Coordinates of N, CA and C in Angstrom, one line a residue:
X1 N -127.4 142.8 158.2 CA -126.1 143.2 157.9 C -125.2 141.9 157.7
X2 N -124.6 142.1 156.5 CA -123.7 140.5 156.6 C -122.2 140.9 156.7
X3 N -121.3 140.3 157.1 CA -120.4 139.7 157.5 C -119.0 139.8 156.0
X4 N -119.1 140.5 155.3 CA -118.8 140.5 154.3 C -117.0 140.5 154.6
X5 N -116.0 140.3 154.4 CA -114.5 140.4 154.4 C -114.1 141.4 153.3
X6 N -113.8 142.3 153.5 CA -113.3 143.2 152.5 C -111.6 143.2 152.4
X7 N -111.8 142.2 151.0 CA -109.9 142.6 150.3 C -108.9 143.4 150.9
X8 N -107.3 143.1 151.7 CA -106.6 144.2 151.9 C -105.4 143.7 151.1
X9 N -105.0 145.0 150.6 CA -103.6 144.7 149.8 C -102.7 145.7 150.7
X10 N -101.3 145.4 150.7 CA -100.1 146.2 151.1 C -99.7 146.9 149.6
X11 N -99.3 147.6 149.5 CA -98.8 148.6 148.4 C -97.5 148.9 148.5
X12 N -96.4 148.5 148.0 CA -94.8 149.2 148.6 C -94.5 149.8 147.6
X13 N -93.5 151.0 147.5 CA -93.0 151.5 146.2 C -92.2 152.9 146.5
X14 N -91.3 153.3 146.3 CA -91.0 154.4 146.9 C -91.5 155.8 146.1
X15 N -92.0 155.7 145.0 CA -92.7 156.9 144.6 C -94.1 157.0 145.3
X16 N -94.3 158.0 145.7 CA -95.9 157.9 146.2 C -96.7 158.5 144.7
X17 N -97.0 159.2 143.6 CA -97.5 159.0 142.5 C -98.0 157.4 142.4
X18 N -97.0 156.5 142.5 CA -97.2 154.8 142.0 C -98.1 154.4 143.3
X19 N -97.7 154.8 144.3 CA -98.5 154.2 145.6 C -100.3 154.8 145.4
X20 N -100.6 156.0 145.2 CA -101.4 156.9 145.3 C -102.0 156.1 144.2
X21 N -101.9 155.7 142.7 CA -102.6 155.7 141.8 C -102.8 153.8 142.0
X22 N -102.1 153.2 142.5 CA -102.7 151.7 142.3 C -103.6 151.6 144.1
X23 N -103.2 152.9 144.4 CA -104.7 152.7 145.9 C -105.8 152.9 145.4
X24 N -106.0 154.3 144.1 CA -107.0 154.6 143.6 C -107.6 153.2 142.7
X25 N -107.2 152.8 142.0 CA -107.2 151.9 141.4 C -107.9 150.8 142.1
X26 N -107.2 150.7 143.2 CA -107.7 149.1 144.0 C -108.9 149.6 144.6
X27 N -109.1 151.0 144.9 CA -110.5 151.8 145.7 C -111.7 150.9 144.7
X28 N -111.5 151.3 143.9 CA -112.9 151.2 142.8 C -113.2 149.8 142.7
X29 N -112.4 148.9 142.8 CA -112.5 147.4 143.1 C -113.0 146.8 144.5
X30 N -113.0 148.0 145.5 CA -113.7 147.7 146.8 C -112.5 146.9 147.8
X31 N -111.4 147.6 147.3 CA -110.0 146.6 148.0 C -109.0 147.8 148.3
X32 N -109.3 147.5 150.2 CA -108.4 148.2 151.3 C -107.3 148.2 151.0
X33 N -106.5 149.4 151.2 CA -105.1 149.1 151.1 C -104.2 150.0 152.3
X34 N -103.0 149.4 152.2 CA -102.5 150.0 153.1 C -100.7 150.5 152.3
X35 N -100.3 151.4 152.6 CA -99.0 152.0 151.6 C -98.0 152.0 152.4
X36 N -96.3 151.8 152.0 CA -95.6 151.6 152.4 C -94.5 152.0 151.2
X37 N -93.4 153.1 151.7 CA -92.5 153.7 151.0 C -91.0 152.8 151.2
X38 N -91.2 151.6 151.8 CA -89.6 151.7 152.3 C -89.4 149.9 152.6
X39 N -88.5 149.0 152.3 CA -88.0 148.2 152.9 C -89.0 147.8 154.1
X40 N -88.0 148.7 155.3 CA -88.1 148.2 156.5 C -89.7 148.9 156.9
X41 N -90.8 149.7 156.0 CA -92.0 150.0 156.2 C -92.7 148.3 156.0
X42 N -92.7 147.8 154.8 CA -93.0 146.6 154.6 C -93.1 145.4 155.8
X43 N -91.6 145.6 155.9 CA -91.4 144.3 156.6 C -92.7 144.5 158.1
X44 N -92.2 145.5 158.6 CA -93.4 146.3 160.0 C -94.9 146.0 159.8
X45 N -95.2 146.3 158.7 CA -97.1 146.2 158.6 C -97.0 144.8 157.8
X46 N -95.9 144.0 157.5 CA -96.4 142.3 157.3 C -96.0 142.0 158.4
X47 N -95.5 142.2 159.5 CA -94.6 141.5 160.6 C -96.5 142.3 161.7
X48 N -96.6 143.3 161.8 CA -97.8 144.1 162.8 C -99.0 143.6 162.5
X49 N -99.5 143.0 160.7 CA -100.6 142.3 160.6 C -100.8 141.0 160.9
X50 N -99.8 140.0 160.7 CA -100.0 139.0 161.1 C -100.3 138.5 162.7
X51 N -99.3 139.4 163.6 CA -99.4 139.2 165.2 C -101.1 139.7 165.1
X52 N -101.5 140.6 164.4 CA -103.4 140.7 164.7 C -104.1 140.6 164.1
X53 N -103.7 138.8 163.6 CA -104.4 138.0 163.0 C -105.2 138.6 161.6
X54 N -105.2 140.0 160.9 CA -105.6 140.5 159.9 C -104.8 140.2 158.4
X55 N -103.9 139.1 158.5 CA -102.7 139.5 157.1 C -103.6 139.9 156.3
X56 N -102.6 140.1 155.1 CA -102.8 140.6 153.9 C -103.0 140.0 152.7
X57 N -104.2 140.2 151.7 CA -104.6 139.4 151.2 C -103.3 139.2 149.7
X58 N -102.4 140.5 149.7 CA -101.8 140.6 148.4 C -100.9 141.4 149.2
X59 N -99.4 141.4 148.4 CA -98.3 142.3 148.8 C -98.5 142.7 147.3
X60 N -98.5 144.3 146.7 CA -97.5 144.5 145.2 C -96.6 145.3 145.5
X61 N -95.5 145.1 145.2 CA -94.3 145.6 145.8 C -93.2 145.8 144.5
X62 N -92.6 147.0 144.8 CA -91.5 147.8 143.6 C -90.8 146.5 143.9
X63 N -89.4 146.4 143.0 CA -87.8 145.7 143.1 C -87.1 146.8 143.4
X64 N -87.1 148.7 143.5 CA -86.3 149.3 143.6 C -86.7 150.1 144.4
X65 N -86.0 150.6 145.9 CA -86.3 151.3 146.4 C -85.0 152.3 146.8
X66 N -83.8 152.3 146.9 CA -83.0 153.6 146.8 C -82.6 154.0 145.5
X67 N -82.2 155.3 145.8 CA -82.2 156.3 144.6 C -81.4 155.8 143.1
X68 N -81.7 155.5 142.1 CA -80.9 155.5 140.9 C -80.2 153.9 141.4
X69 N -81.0 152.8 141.5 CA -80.9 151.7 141.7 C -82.0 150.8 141.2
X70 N -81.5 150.0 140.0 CA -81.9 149.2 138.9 C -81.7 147.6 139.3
X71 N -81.2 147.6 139.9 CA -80.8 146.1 140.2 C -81.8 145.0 140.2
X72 N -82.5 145.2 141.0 CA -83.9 144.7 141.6 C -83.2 143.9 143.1
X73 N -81.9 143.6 143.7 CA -81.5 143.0 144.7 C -82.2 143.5 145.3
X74 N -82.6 144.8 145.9 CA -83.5 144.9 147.0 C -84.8 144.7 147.3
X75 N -85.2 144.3 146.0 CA -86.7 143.5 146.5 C -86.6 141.8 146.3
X76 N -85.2 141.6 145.8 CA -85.0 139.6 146.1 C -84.7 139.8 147.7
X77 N -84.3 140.5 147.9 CA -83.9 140.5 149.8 C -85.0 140.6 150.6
X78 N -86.1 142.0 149.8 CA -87.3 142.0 150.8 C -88.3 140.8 150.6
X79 N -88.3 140.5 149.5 CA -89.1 139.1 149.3 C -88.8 138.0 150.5
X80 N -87.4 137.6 150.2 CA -86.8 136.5 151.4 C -87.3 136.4 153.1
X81 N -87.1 138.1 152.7 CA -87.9 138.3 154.3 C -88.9 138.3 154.4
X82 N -89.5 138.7 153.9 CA -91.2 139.0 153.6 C -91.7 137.5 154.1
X83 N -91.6 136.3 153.1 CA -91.8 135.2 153.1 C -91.6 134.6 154.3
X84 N -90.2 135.0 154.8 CA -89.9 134.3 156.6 C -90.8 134.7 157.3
X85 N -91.5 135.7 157.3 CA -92.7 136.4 158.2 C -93.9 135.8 157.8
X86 N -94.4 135.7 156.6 CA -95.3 135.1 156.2 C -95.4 134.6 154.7
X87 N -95.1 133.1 154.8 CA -95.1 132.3 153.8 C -96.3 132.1 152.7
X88 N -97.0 132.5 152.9 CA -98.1 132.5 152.5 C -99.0 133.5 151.9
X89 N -98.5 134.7 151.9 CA -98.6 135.9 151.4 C -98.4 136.3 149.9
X90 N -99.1 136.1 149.2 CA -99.1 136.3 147.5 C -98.6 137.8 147.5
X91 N -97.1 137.5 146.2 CA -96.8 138.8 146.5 C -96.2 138.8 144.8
X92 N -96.9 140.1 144.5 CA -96.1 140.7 143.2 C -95.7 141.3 142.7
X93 N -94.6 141.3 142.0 CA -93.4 142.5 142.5 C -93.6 143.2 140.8
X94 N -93.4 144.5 140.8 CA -93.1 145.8 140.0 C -91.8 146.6 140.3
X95 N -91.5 146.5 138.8 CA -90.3 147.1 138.5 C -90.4 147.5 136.8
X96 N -89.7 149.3 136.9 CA -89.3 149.4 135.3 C -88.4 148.9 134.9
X97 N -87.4 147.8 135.7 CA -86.3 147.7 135.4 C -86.1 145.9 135.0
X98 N -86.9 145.4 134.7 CA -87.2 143.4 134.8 C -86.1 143.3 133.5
X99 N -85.4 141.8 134.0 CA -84.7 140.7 133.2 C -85.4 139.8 133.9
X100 N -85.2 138.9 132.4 CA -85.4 137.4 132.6 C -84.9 136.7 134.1
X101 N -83.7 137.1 134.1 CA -82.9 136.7 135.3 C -83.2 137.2 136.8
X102 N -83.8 138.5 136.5 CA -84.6 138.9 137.8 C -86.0 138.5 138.1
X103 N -87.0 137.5 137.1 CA -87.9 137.1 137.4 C -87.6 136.0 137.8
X104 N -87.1 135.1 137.1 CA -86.6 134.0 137.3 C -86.1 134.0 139.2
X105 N -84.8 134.4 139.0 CA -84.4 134.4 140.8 C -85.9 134.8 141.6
X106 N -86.7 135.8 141.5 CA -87.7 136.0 142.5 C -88.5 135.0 142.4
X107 N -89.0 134.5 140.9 CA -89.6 133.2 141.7 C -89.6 132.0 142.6
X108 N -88.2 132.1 141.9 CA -87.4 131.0 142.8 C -87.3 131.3 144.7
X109 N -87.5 132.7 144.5 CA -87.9 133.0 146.0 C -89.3 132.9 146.5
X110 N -90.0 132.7 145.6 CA -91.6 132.6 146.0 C -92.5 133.6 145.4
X111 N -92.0 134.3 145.0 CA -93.1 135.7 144.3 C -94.3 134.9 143.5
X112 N -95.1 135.5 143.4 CA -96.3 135.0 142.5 C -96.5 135.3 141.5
X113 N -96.3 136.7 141.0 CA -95.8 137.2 139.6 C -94.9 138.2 139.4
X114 N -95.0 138.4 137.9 CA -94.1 139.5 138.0 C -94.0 140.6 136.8

């Protein structure tokens, strides 16, 4: 039996449809995931995996999580934090809602793509 590491991604997004179909997605690719509807769900399972030594190999995470909010500010905010928890966490953010100006500022916060 070998020793193999199996891929874990965090999933964030507040529709579960989006969450549901890129878990299915990542299944077929042989890559764990774990889902998160909310901000402060995020922050908990990046903040709970690292104290047990498991992080995460990938964050993909919405820019919009309350209702009829385009902005993307709330995923430049969760990013910021995200990163304070773990710097090192490749994370890429989804949104129907992208400007230039909102890729631009997240990278500038550290996102990996967008």
């Amino acid at each position: 039996m070998s020793d193999v590491l199996v891929p874990r991604a965090l999933i964030a997004d507040d529709q579960l449809d989006v969450l549901v179909a890129l878990q299915l997605l990542l299944k077929g690719e042989g890559i764990t995931t774990d889902l998160a509807m909310s901000p402060s769900a995020v922050l908990e399972k990046v903040a709970s995996s690292k104290k047990q030594g498991q992080t995460y190999d990938i964050l993909l995470m919405d820019m919009n999580y309350a209702r009829d909010t385009t902005s993307g500010r709330e995923g430049l905010d969760l990013l910021s934090r995200i990163k304070a928890l773990d710097q090192a966490l490749p994370v890429i953010a989804m949104t129907a809602w992208a400007s230039v100006e909102l890729a631009v500022e997240a990278m500038h916060r550290g996102l990996g793509d967008f």
